[in-house]
Amino acid sequence: MQGMMMDSALNLRHYLERSGRLFPSKEIVTRTTGGFARYTYGDYHRRTHRLAHALAKLDVREGDRVASLAWNHGRHLELYYGVPSFGAVLLTLNLRLPLDQLAYIVNHADAKVIFVDAPLLHILEEIKERIPGVRHLVAMREDGQPMPASTFPLIDYEDLLAATRDDLYPWPELGETAAAGMCYTSGTTGNPKGVLYTHRSLCLHNYALAMADSFAFSERDTLLQIVPMFHANGWGMPFAAVMCGSKIVLPGAQPQPADLAEMIERERVTIAGGVPTIWIGLYRAIEEKPVDLSSVRMFVVAGSAMPRQLMETYQRQLGIRIVQAWGMTETTPIATLSVLKSEMRHDTEDDQFAVRAKQGIPLPGVELRVVDECGKEIAQDGETMGELQVRGPWVTSGYYDDARNAEAFQDGWFRTGDVVTLDPEGYIHIMDRTKDLVKSGGEWISSVDLENAIMAHPKVLEACVIAVYHLRWHERPLAVVAPTPQYRGQITRDEILEFLAGRVAKWWLPDDVIFVDSVPKTSVGKFNKKVLREQYKTL
């Protein structure tokens, strides 16, 4: 119709071209085993076009799945934009998954090519016979790193790019609903479930992360990409940073808290994201060796609830604002963010932290509702618990080729499995996953709230609460606690219970407290309750 807007599809290649044209001197920095590798957006733009030519030489077609098995580095970032701009689908493989799940994902997604970090090649060697559909394996190496021995016919990434044409690749005109990326859930029960992302969903998610009341990405930022790029699109942060022309710092293989602290100071990082265990570890590293954090404007936490005490410690002792977010693989992933409304700026500090400790309000474009077991919306009173359900333009409409879709949706809403409260201001507070709630004598106990209360103890580093069988009450809470290193062997069960008295209801108090050196983690850094439930199932 005349007089309407141009019919221009939302497409990731627009942001790649924008960054290469407008910010050619902006840096992309990768931590390596020998130091730091640096190049510019201009280099990145040229290499990503070379990558597209290379994909054509490998006979990759539009819609084909191209997988990555890699840490966070510049070559992986080239795949982030190069593969979807070419018209293929980037499938990021979680390198920490069990081998059977990894083989399932490669086969289920029908990956044709895998780009793999040379030191991770052994993972694919172990499943070689189970992934017969893979046509090409491309090894990505640091400069000077030897080509690994392999039973696969390996192609070297740099040789592949060097052998391609140096002119710009003629990007195809892709519809905005064309698939661009693919991630799989970590699959705590059954096989992992695949989620396809379109160019449209990723572009809209980019815009949401650039909003002032969101992550506020801009050209002035320096992003430290801590979230693994193999997990839920790295929370979308690499895509948004390239779109805005932000400097990007990539921590490479197996970064430790001290490495992250050094990079924040050295590269003048302004924003980073991570799960709570990241910020716990970083704080301990900074305690041992203080660094200059004056460049940081915000840290983002998601994946699980952040202990309020730790948020307060970062704010008061380090001057750093930690912002709670919530999302899932199925929501691209960021869906809510806890920022204070303007009228809250005059509230007491305690009231403000109470709001900031929640998972927040939905980003524009995301709708949410909270329902009871009958599907009826609960009271918006901040106390009644129900299941969180969401919908929106970057929320999945169904898992890829999966029979479990029917149970994942209700009346067009995606069922998250998270149990939350919803307050009168519209802020959600995640109380638990449905499978992690402790049902004691017919009443619910939030393992998340109990964990956060325990982690407020100054001698506690980590705490995880699980349900164990009880003859009379059906289930009772068990606390598994990792003390800070200096207090190992110097903290008791009674000390924990006395600390909790008055902070939680008496009937919430754990029946027992078990002390460990470290709480087991999942492949994405969350507390692994499945392992603990198996370990203590006969307690």
Coordinates of C-alpha atoms in Angstrom, one line a residue:
M1 CA 0.0 0.0 0.0
Q2 CA 1.4 3.4 -0.9
G3 CA 2.3 5.7 1.9
M4 CA 3.4 2.9 4.2
M5 CA 6.9 2.0 5.4
M6 CA 9.5 0.2 3.2
D7 CA 9.2 -3.6 3.3
S8 CA 12.7 -4.1 4.7
A9 CA 13.3 -7.4 6.5
L10 CA 14.9 -7.4 9.9
N11 CA 18.2 -9.2 9.2
L12 CA 21.4 -9.7 11.2
R13 CA 23.6 -8.8 8.2
H14 CA 22.5 -5.1 8.5
Y15 CA 24.2 -4.9 11.9
L16 CA 27.4 -6.6 10.7
E17 CA 27.6 -4.1 7.8
R18 CA 26.8 -1.2 10.1
S19 CA 29.6 -2.0 12.5
G20 CA 32.2 -2.6 9.8
R21 CA 31.3 0.7 8.1
L22 CA 30.8 3.0 11.1
F23 CA 33.2 1.6 13.7
P24 CA 36.1 0.0 11.7
S25 CA 38.7 1.0 14.4
K26 CA 36.8 -0.4 17.4
E27 CA 38.6 -3.3 19.1
I28 CA 37.7 -6.9 19.6
V29 CA 40.1 -8.4 22.2
T30 CA 40.5 -12.1 23.0
R31 CA 42.4 -13.5 26.0
T32 CA 44.8 -16.3 24.7
T33 CA 47.2 -18.7 26.4
G34 CA 50.0 -16.3 25.4
G35 CA 48.4 -12.9 26.3
F36 CA 45.8 -11.0 24.3
A37 CA 44.9 -11.0 20.6
R38 CA 43.5 -7.8 19.2
Y39 CA 41.9 -6.8 16.0
T40 CA 39.3 -4.3 14.8
Y41 CA 35.8 -4.2 13.6
G42 CA 37.2 -3.5 10.1
D43 CA 39.2 -6.8 10.3
Y44 CA 36.2 -8.6 11.7
H45 CA 34.0 -7.4 8.8
R46 CA 36.5 -8.6 6.2
R47 CA 37.1 -11.9 7.9
T48 CA 33.4 -12.6 8.3
H49 CA 32.9 -12.0 4.5
R50 CA 35.8 -14.4 3.9
L51 CA 34.0 -16.9 6.2
A52 CA 30.9 -16.7 4.0
H53 CA 33.0 -17.4 0.9
A54 CA 34.4 -20.4 2.8
L55 CA 31.0 -21.7 3.7
A56 CA 30.1 -21.7 0.0
K57 CA 33.3 -23.7 -0.8
L58 CA 32.2 -26.2 1.8
D59 CA 28.9 -26.6 -0.1
V60 CA 26.9 -25.2 2.8
R61 CA 23.4 -24.3 1.6
E62 CA 20.8 -21.9 3.0
G63 CA 19.1 -23.5 6.0
D64 CA 21.9 -25.9 6.7
R65 CA 23.0 -26.3 10.3
V66 CA 26.6 -25.2 10.9
A67 CA 27.7 -26.0 14.4
S68 CA 30.3 -24.5 16.8
L69 CA 32.1 -26.2 19.7
A70 CA 34.1 -23.4 21.1
W71 CA 35.0 -21.0 23.9
N72 CA 34.5 -17.2 23.6
H73 CA 36.9 -15.8 21.1
G74 CA 37.0 -13.7 18.0
R75 CA 36.7 -16.6 15.6
H76 CA 33.5 -17.8 17.4
L77 CA 32.2 -14.2 17.1
E78 CA 32.8 -14.4 13.3
L79 CA 30.5 -17.4 13.2
Y80 CA 27.9 -15.6 15.2
Y81 CA 27.3 -13.1 12.3
G82 CA 28.8 -14.9 9.4
V83 CA 26.8 -18.1 9.4
P84 CA 23.3 -16.5 9.7
S85 CA 24.1 -13.7 7.3
F86 CA 25.1 -16.4 4.8
G87 CA 21.7 -17.9 5.2
A88 CA 22.7 -21.0 7.3
V89 CA 21.8 -21.7 10.9
L90 CA 24.4 -21.4 13.7
L91 CA 24.1 -24.3 16.1
T92 CA 26.1 -23.6 19.3
L93 CA 27.1 -26.8 21.1
N94 CA 27.5 -26.9 24.8
L95 CA 31.0 -28.3 25.4
R96 CA 30.1 -29.4 28.9
L97 CA 27.2 -31.7 28.0
P98 CA 27.4 -35.4 28.3
L99 CA 28.6 -37.1 25.1
D100 CA 25.3 -38.9 24.5
Q101 CA 23.5 -35.6 24.6
L102 CA 26.0 -33.9 22.4
A103 CA 25.7 -36.7 19.8
Y104 CA 21.9 -36.5 20.0
I105 CA 22.0 -32.7 19.3
V106 CA 24.3 -33.0 16.3
N107 CA 22.1 -35.7 14.8
H108 CA 18.8 -34.2 15.7
A109 CA 19.7 -30.8 14.2
D110 CA 21.4 -32.5 11.2
A111 CA 24.6 -30.5 11.5
K112 CA 26.6 -30.6 8.3
V113 CA 29.8 -28.7 9.4
I114 CA 31.3 -28.3 12.9
F115 CA 33.8 -25.5 13.7
V116 CA 35.7 -26.7 16.8
D117 CA 38.5 -25.3 19.0
A118 CA 41.5 -27.5 18.5
P119 CA 41.9 -28.4 22.2
L120 CA 38.2 -29.6 22.2
L121 CA 38.6 -31.9 19.3
H122 CA 38.9 -34.9 21.6
I123 CA 35.2 -34.5 22.5
L124 CA 34.1 -35.0 18.9
E125 CA 36.6 -37.9 18.5
E126 CA 34.7 -39.8 21.2
I127 CA 31.4 -39.5 19.3
K128 CA 32.8 -39.8 15.8
E129 CA 30.9 -43.0 14.9
R130 CA 27.7 -41.5 16.2
I131 CA 27.6 -38.4 14.0
P132 CA 27.9 -39.8 10.5
G133 CA 26.1 -36.8 8.9
V134 CA 28.9 -34.3 9.6
R135 CA 30.7 -33.6 6.3
H136 CA 33.4 -31.2 7.4
L137 CA 35.3 -30.5 10.6
V138 CA 37.1 -27.1 10.8
A139 CA 39.7 -26.6 13.6
M140 CA 40.1 -23.2 15.1
R141 CA 43.5 -22.6 16.7
E142 CA 45.3 -19.9 18.5
D143 CA 48.3 -18.4 16.7
G144 CA 51.2 -20.9 17.2
Q145 CA 49.0 -23.7 18.5
P146 CA 49.8 -26.9 16.7
M147 CA 47.2 -28.7 14.5
P148 CA 45.9 -31.6 16.6
A149 CA 46.2 -35.2 15.4
S150 CA 42.7 -36.5 14.4
T151 CA 40.9 -39.4 12.8
F152 CA 38.7 -36.8 11.1
P153 CA 39.8 -35.1 7.9
L154 CA 40.5 -31.7 9.5
I155 CA 40.4 -28.3 7.8
D156 CA 42.3 -25.4 9.4
Y157 CA 40.2 -22.3 10.0
E158 CA 42.9 -19.8 9.0
D159 CA 43.9 -21.8 5.9
L160 CA 40.2 -22.0 4.9
L161 CA 39.8 -18.2 5.1
A162 CA 43.2 -17.5 3.4
A163 CA 42.1 -19.7 0.5
T164 CA 38.9 -17.8 -0.2
R165 CA 38.2 -14.6 -2.1
D166 CA 38.9 -11.2 -0.5
D167 CA 35.9 -9.4 -2.1
L168 CA 32.7 -8.8 -0.2
Y169 CA 30.3 -11.7 -0.1
P170 CA 26.9 -11.0 -1.8
W171 CA 24.6 -11.6 1.1
P172 CA 21.3 -13.3 0.2
E173 CA 18.0 -11.5 0.6
L174 CA 16.6 -13.5 3.5
G175 CA 13.2 -13.2 4.9
E176 CA 13.1 -12.0 8.5
T177 CA 11.4 -15.3 9.6
A178 CA 14.3 -17.3 8.2
A179 CA 16.1 -19.4 10.8
A180 CA 19.4 -17.8 12.0
G181 CA 20.4 -19.7 15.2
M182 CA 19.7 -22.8 17.2
C183 CA 20.3 -23.7 20.8
Y184 CA 19.3 -26.8 22.8
T185 CA 18.2 -26.9 26.4
S186 CA 20.5 -28.7 28.8
G187 CA 18.0 -31.5 29.2
T188 CA 17.8 -32.4 32.9
T189 CA 15.2 -35.0 31.9
G190 CA 15.0 -36.7 28.6
N191 CA 16.8 -35.5 25.5
P192 CA 17.7 -31.8 25.1
K193 CA 15.1 -29.7 23.3
G194 CA 16.0 -27.5 20.3
V195 CA 14.9 -23.9 19.9
L196 CA 15.2 -22.1 16.5
Y197 CA 15.7 -18.4 16.4
T198 CA 14.8 -16.3 13.5
H199 CA 16.5 -13.2 12.2
R200 CA 13.5 -11.2 13.4
S201 CA 13.6 -12.6 16.9
L202 CA 17.3 -11.9 17.3
C203 CA 17.0 -8.4 15.9
L204 CA 14.1 -7.5 18.1
H205 CA 16.0 -8.9 21.1
N206 CA 19.0 -6.7 20.1
Y207 CA 16.8 -3.6 20.2
A208 CA 15.5 -4.6 23.6
L209 CA 19.0 -5.0 25.1
A210 CA 19.9 -1.5 23.7
M211 CA 17.1 0.2 25.6
A212 CA 18.0 2.6 28.4
D213 CA 15.9 0.7 30.9
S214 CA 17.5 -2.6 29.8
F215 CA 21.2 -3.2 29.3
A216 CA 21.6 0.2 27.5
F217 CA 24.2 -1.1 25.0
S218 CA 25.9 1.7 23.2
E219 CA 29.0 2.4 21.1
R220 CA 30.6 3.7 24.3
D221 CA 30.5 0.4 26.0
T222 CA 33.1 -2.3 26.5
L223 CA 31.5 -5.7 26.9
L224 CA 33.2 -8.5 28.8
Q225 CA 31.5 -11.6 27.3
I226 CA 31.6 -13.9 30.3
V227 CA 28.4 -15.9 29.5
P228 CA 29.5 -18.8 27.3
M229 CA 28.7 -18.2 23.7
F230 CA 27.5 -21.8 23.5
H231 CA 24.8 -21.0 26.0
A232 CA 21.5 -19.3 25.0
N233 CA 23.2 -17.0 22.5
G234 CA 25.5 -15.7 25.1
W235 CA 22.4 -14.0 26.5
G236 CA 22.2 -12.1 23.2
M237 CA 25.0 -9.8 24.3
P238 CA 27.5 -10.5 21.5
F239 CA 24.8 -9.8 18.9
A240 CA 23.8 -6.5 20.6
A241 CA 27.4 -5.4 21.1
V242 CA 28.2 -5.8 17.4
M243 CA 25.0 -4.0 16.4
C244 CA 25.9 -1.0 18.6
G245 CA 29.6 -1.0 17.8
S246 CA 30.7 -1.7 21.4
K247 CA 34.3 -2.8 22.2
I248 CA 34.2 -6.5 22.9
V249 CA 36.4 -8.5 25.3
L250 CA 36.3 -12.3 25.0
P251 CA 37.9 -14.3 27.8
G252 CA 39.0 -17.4 25.8
A253 CA 39.2 -20.8 27.2
Q254 CA 38.5 -21.6 30.9
P255 CA 38.8 -18.2 32.4
Q256 CA 39.2 -18.0 36.2
P257 CA 37.8 -15.3 38.4
A258 CA 41.3 -13.7 38.7
D259 CA 41.4 -13.6 34.8
L260 CA 38.1 -11.8 34.7
A261 CA 39.2 -9.3 37.3
E262 CA 42.3 -8.5 35.4
M263 CA 40.4 -8.0 32.1
I264 CA 37.9 -5.7 33.7
E265 CA 40.7 -3.4 34.9
R266 CA 43.0 -3.8 31.8
E267 CA 40.3 -3.2 29.2
R268 CA 38.1 -0.8 31.1
V269 CA 35.0 -3.0 30.9
T270 CA 31.7 -1.2 31.4
I271 CA 29.2 -4.2 31.3
A272 CA 29.3 -8.0 31.8
G273 CA 26.8 -10.7 32.5
G274 CA 27.0 -14.0 34.4
V275 CA 25.3 -16.5 36.7
P276 CA 25.6 -15.9 40.4
T277 CA 28.5 -18.3 40.9
I278 CA 30.5 -16.0 38.5
W279 CA 29.9 -13.0 40.8
I280 CA 30.6 -15.0 43.9
G281 CA 34.0 -16.1 42.5
L282 CA 34.8 -12.7 41.2
Y283 CA 34.2 -11.0 44.5
R284 CA 36.5 -13.5 46.3
A285 CA 39.2 -12.8 43.6
I286 CA 38.9 -9.1 44.1
E287 CA 39.1 -9.6 47.9
E288 CA 42.4 -11.3 47.5
K289 CA 43.8 -8.9 44.9
P290 CA 41.9 -5.6 44.5
V291 CA 41.6 -4.1 41.0
D292 CA 40.3 -0.9 39.6
L293 CA 36.5 -1.3 38.8
S294 CA 35.7 2.3 38.2
S295 CA 34.9 1.7 34.5
V296 CA 32.0 -0.7 35.3
R297 CA 28.5 0.7 35.1
M298 CA 26.6 -2.6 35.6
F299 CA 26.8 -6.3 36.0
V300 CA 23.9 -8.4 34.9
V301 CA 23.0 -11.6 36.7
A302 CA 20.6 -14.4 35.5
G303 CA 20.4 -18.1 35.3
S304 CA 19.3 -18.4 39.0
A305 CA 18.5 -16.0 41.8
M306 CA 21.3 -13.8 43.1
P307 CA 21.6 -13.6 46.9
R308 CA 20.4 -10.2 47.9
Q309 CA 23.3 -10.0 50.4
L310 CA 25.8 -10.3 47.5
M311 CA 24.0 -7.6 45.6
E312 CA 24.3 -5.3 48.6
T313 CA 28.0 -6.2 49.1
Y314 CA 28.8 -5.3 45.5
Q315 CA 27.0 -2.0 45.7
R316 CA 28.3 -0.9 49.1
Q317 CA 31.8 -2.2 49.0
L318 CA 32.7 -2.0 45.3
G319 CA 30.2 0.6 44.0
I320 CA 28.9 -1.7 41.4
R321 CA 25.2 -2.1 40.5
I322 CA 24.1 -5.7 39.8
V323 CA 20.9 -6.0 37.9
Q324 CA 18.8 -9.1 38.0
A325 CA 17.4 -10.5 34.7
W326 CA 15.4 -13.6 33.9
G327 CA 15.2 -15.6 30.7
M328 CA 15.5 -19.1 29.2
T329 CA 16.8 -20.7 26.0
E330 CA 13.2 -20.5 24.9
T331 CA 13.1 -16.7 25.3
T332 CA 16.2 -15.9 23.2
P333 CA 16.9 -15.5 26.3
I334 CA 16.3 -12.2 28.2
A335 CA 12.6 -11.6 29.0
T336 CA 12.5 -9.6 32.2
L337 CA 14.8 -7.2 34.0
S338 CA 14.7 -5.7 37.5
V339 CA 15.2 -1.9 37.2
L340 CA 13.6 0.5 39.6
K341 CA 10.8 2.7 38.5
S342 CA 11.3 6.4 38.8
E343 CA 8.9 6.8 41.7
M344 CA 11.0 4.3 43.6
R345 CA 14.1 6.4 43.7
H346 CA 13.0 8.1 47.0
D347 CA 12.3 4.7 48.7
T348 CA 14.5 3.5 51.5
E349 CA 17.6 1.6 50.4
D350 CA 16.2 -1.5 52.0
D351 CA 13.0 -1.2 49.9
Q352 CA 15.0 -0.6 46.8
F353 CA 17.1 -3.7 47.3
A354 CA 13.9 -5.7 48.0
V355 CA 12.8 -4.8 44.5
R356 CA 16.2 -5.2 42.8
A357 CA 16.4 -8.7 44.3
K358 CA 13.4 -9.7 42.2
Q359 CA 13.6 -10.8 38.5
G360 CA 11.8 -7.7 37.4
I361 CA 9.3 -6.6 34.8
P362 CA 8.9 -7.8 31.2
L363 CA 10.9 -6.1 28.5
P364 CA 8.7 -4.3 25.9
G365 CA 7.4 -7.0 23.5
V366 CA 7.2 -9.7 26.2
E367 CA 3.9 -10.5 27.9
L368 CA 3.7 -12.6 31.0
R369 CA 1.0 -14.0 33.3
V370 CA 1.1 -16.2 36.4
V371 CA -1.4 -19.0 36.8
D372 CA -2.4 -21.5 39.4
E373 CA -2.7 -25.3 38.9
C374 CA -6.1 -24.8 37.2
G375 CA -4.8 -22.2 34.7
K376 CA -6.4 -19.3 36.5
E377 CA -4.4 -16.1 36.9
I378 CA -3.3 -15.6 40.5
A379 CA -3.7 -12.5 42.7
Q380 CA -1.1 -9.8 42.0
D381 CA -0.2 -9.5 45.6
G382 CA 3.5 -10.4 45.8
E383 CA 2.7 -13.4 47.9
T384 CA 0.5 -15.9 46.0
M385 CA 2.7 -18.4 44.0
G386 CA 1.9 -19.7 40.5
E387 CA 3.6 -20.8 37.3
L388 CA 5.1 -18.1 35.1
Q389 CA 3.9 -18.2 31.5
V390 CA 5.2 -15.9 28.7
R391 CA 4.6 -15.0 25.0
G392 CA 6.1 -12.6 22.6
P393 CA 8.1 -12.1 19.4
W394 CA 11.3 -13.6 20.8
V395 CA 9.6 -16.4 22.7
T396 CA 9.6 -19.8 21.0
S397 CA 6.4 -21.1 19.4
G398 CA 7.5 -24.7 19.8
Y399 CA 10.5 -27.0 20.1
Y400 CA 12.2 -28.2 16.9
D401 CA 10.8 -31.6 15.8
D402 CA 9.8 -32.6 19.4
A403 CA 6.8 -34.5 20.6
R404 CA 6.9 -32.7 24.0
N405 CA 5.5 -29.5 22.5
A406 CA 1.9 -30.1 23.7
E407 CA 2.9 -30.1 27.4
A408 CA 5.0 -26.9 27.0
F409 CA 2.2 -24.6 26.0
Q410 CA -1.2 -23.5 27.4
D411 CA -3.6 -21.4 25.4
G412 CA -0.7 -20.0 23.3
W413 CA 1.4 -19.2 26.3
F414 CA 4.8 -20.9 26.9
R415 CA 4.9 -22.7 30.3
T416 CA 8.3 -21.8 31.9
G417 CA 8.1 -24.2 34.8
D418 CA 9.2 -21.4 37.1
V419 CA 7.1 -20.7 40.2
V420 CA 6.9 -17.0 40.9
T421 CA 5.0 -14.3 42.7
L422 CA 3.7 -11.2 41.0
D423 CA 3.6 -7.9 42.9
P424 CA 1.2 -5.0 42.4
E425 CA 3.9 -3.1 40.5
G426 CA 4.3 -6.0 38.0
Y427 CA 7.6 -7.4 39.3
I428 CA 8.0 -11.1 39.3
H429 CA 10.0 -12.9 42.0
I430 CA 11.1 -16.4 41.2
M431 CA 10.5 -18.7 44.1
D432 CA 11.6 -21.9 42.5
R433 CA 11.4 -24.3 39.6
T434 CA 8.3 -26.5 39.9
K435 CA 10.5 -29.6 40.4
D436 CA 12.7 -27.9 43.0
L437 CA 10.0 -26.8 45.5
V438 CA 10.0 -28.6 48.8
K439 CA 6.5 -29.7 49.7
S440 CA 6.4 -30.2 53.4
G441 CA 3.1 -31.3 55.1
G442 CA 1.2 -29.9 52.1
E443 CA 2.9 -26.5 52.3
W444 CA 5.5 -25.2 49.8
I445 CA 9.0 -24.1 50.8
S446 CA 11.0 -22.1 48.3
S447 CA 14.5 -23.6 48.0
V448 CA 15.7 -20.4 46.3
D449 CA 14.7 -18.2 49.2
L450 CA 16.2 -20.6 51.7
E451 CA 19.4 -20.7 49.7
N452 CA 19.7 -17.0 49.6
A453 CA 19.0 -16.7 53.3
I454 CA 21.9 -19.2 54.0
M455 CA 24.3 -17.4 51.6
A456 CA 23.8 -14.2 53.6
H457 CA 25.9 -15.9 56.4
P458 CA 29.3 -14.3 56.2
K459 CA 31.1 -17.7 56.4
V460 CA 29.1 -19.2 53.5
L461 CA 30.3 -19.2 49.9
E462 CA 27.6 -21.4 48.3
A463 CA 24.4 -23.1 49.5
C464 CA 22.0 -25.4 47.7
V465 CA 18.7 -26.7 49.1
I466 CA 17.0 -29.9 48.0
A467 CA 14.0 -31.9 49.1
V468 CA 14.6 -35.3 50.8
Y469 CA 11.9 -37.9 51.7
H470 CA 10.3 -37.7 55.1
L471 CA 7.9 -40.3 56.5
R472 CA 5.6 -37.9 58.2
W473 CA 5.9 -34.6 56.2
H474 CA 6.5 -36.2 52.8
E475 CA 9.5 -33.9 52.1
R476 CA 11.8 -31.8 54.2
P477 CA 14.6 -29.4 53.1
L478 CA 18.3 -30.5 53.2
A479 CA 20.9 -27.7 53.0
V480 CA 24.2 -28.5 51.2
V481 CA 26.7 -25.7 52.2
A482 CA 30.1 -24.8 50.9
P483 CA 31.9 -22.5 53.4
T484 CA 34.3 -19.8 52.3
P485 CA 37.8 -21.4 52.2
Q486 CA 39.0 -19.7 55.4
Y487 CA 36.1 -21.1 57.4
R488 CA 36.1 -24.7 56.2
G489 CA 35.8 -26.9 59.3
Q490 CA 34.9 -23.9 61.4
I491 CA 31.2 -23.6 60.9
T492 CA 28.5 -25.9 62.3
R493 CA 25.0 -27.0 61.5
D494 CA 23.7 -25.3 64.7
E495 CA 25.4 -22.0 63.6
I496 CA 23.5 -22.1 60.3
L497 CA 20.2 -22.9 61.9
E498 CA 20.6 -20.2 64.5
F499 CA 21.4 -17.7 61.8
L500 CA 18.2 -18.7 59.9
A501 CA 16.0 -18.3 63.0
G502 CA 13.9 -15.2 62.5
R503 CA 14.9 -14.9 58.9
V504 CA 12.6 -17.7 57.6
A505 CA 9.6 -19.5 59.1
K506 CA 10.5 -22.0 61.7
W507 CA 9.0 -24.9 59.7
W508 CA 11.3 -23.8 56.7
L509 CA 14.4 -24.6 58.8
P510 CA 16.5 -27.4 57.1
D511 CA 16.3 -30.8 58.9
D512 CA 20.1 -31.1 58.3
V513 CA 23.0 -29.2 57.0
I514 CA 25.8 -31.0 55.1
F515 CA 29.1 -29.2 54.5
V516 CA 31.1 -29.7 51.2
D517 CA 34.1 -28.0 49.6
S518 CA 32.1 -27.0 46.6
V519 CA 28.4 -27.4 45.4
P520 CA 28.3 -29.3 42.1
K521 CA 27.4 -27.2 39.0
T522 CA 25.6 -27.9 35.8
S523 CA 27.1 -27.3 32.4
V524 CA 26.1 -23.6 32.5
G525 CA 27.2 -22.9 36.1
K526 CA 24.0 -23.4 38.0
F527 CA 23.8 -25.5 41.2
N528 CA 23.2 -29.1 40.1
K529 CA 20.3 -30.2 42.2
K530 CA 19.8 -33.4 40.2
V531 CA 23.3 -34.7 41.3
L532 CA 22.6 -33.8 44.9
R533 CA 19.1 -35.4 44.9
E534 CA 20.7 -38.6 43.6
Q535 CA 23.6 -38.4 46.1
Y536 CA 21.3 -37.9 49.2
K537 CA 18.2 -39.8 48.0
T538 CA 18.5 -42.3 50.9
L539 CA 19.1 -39.7 53.6

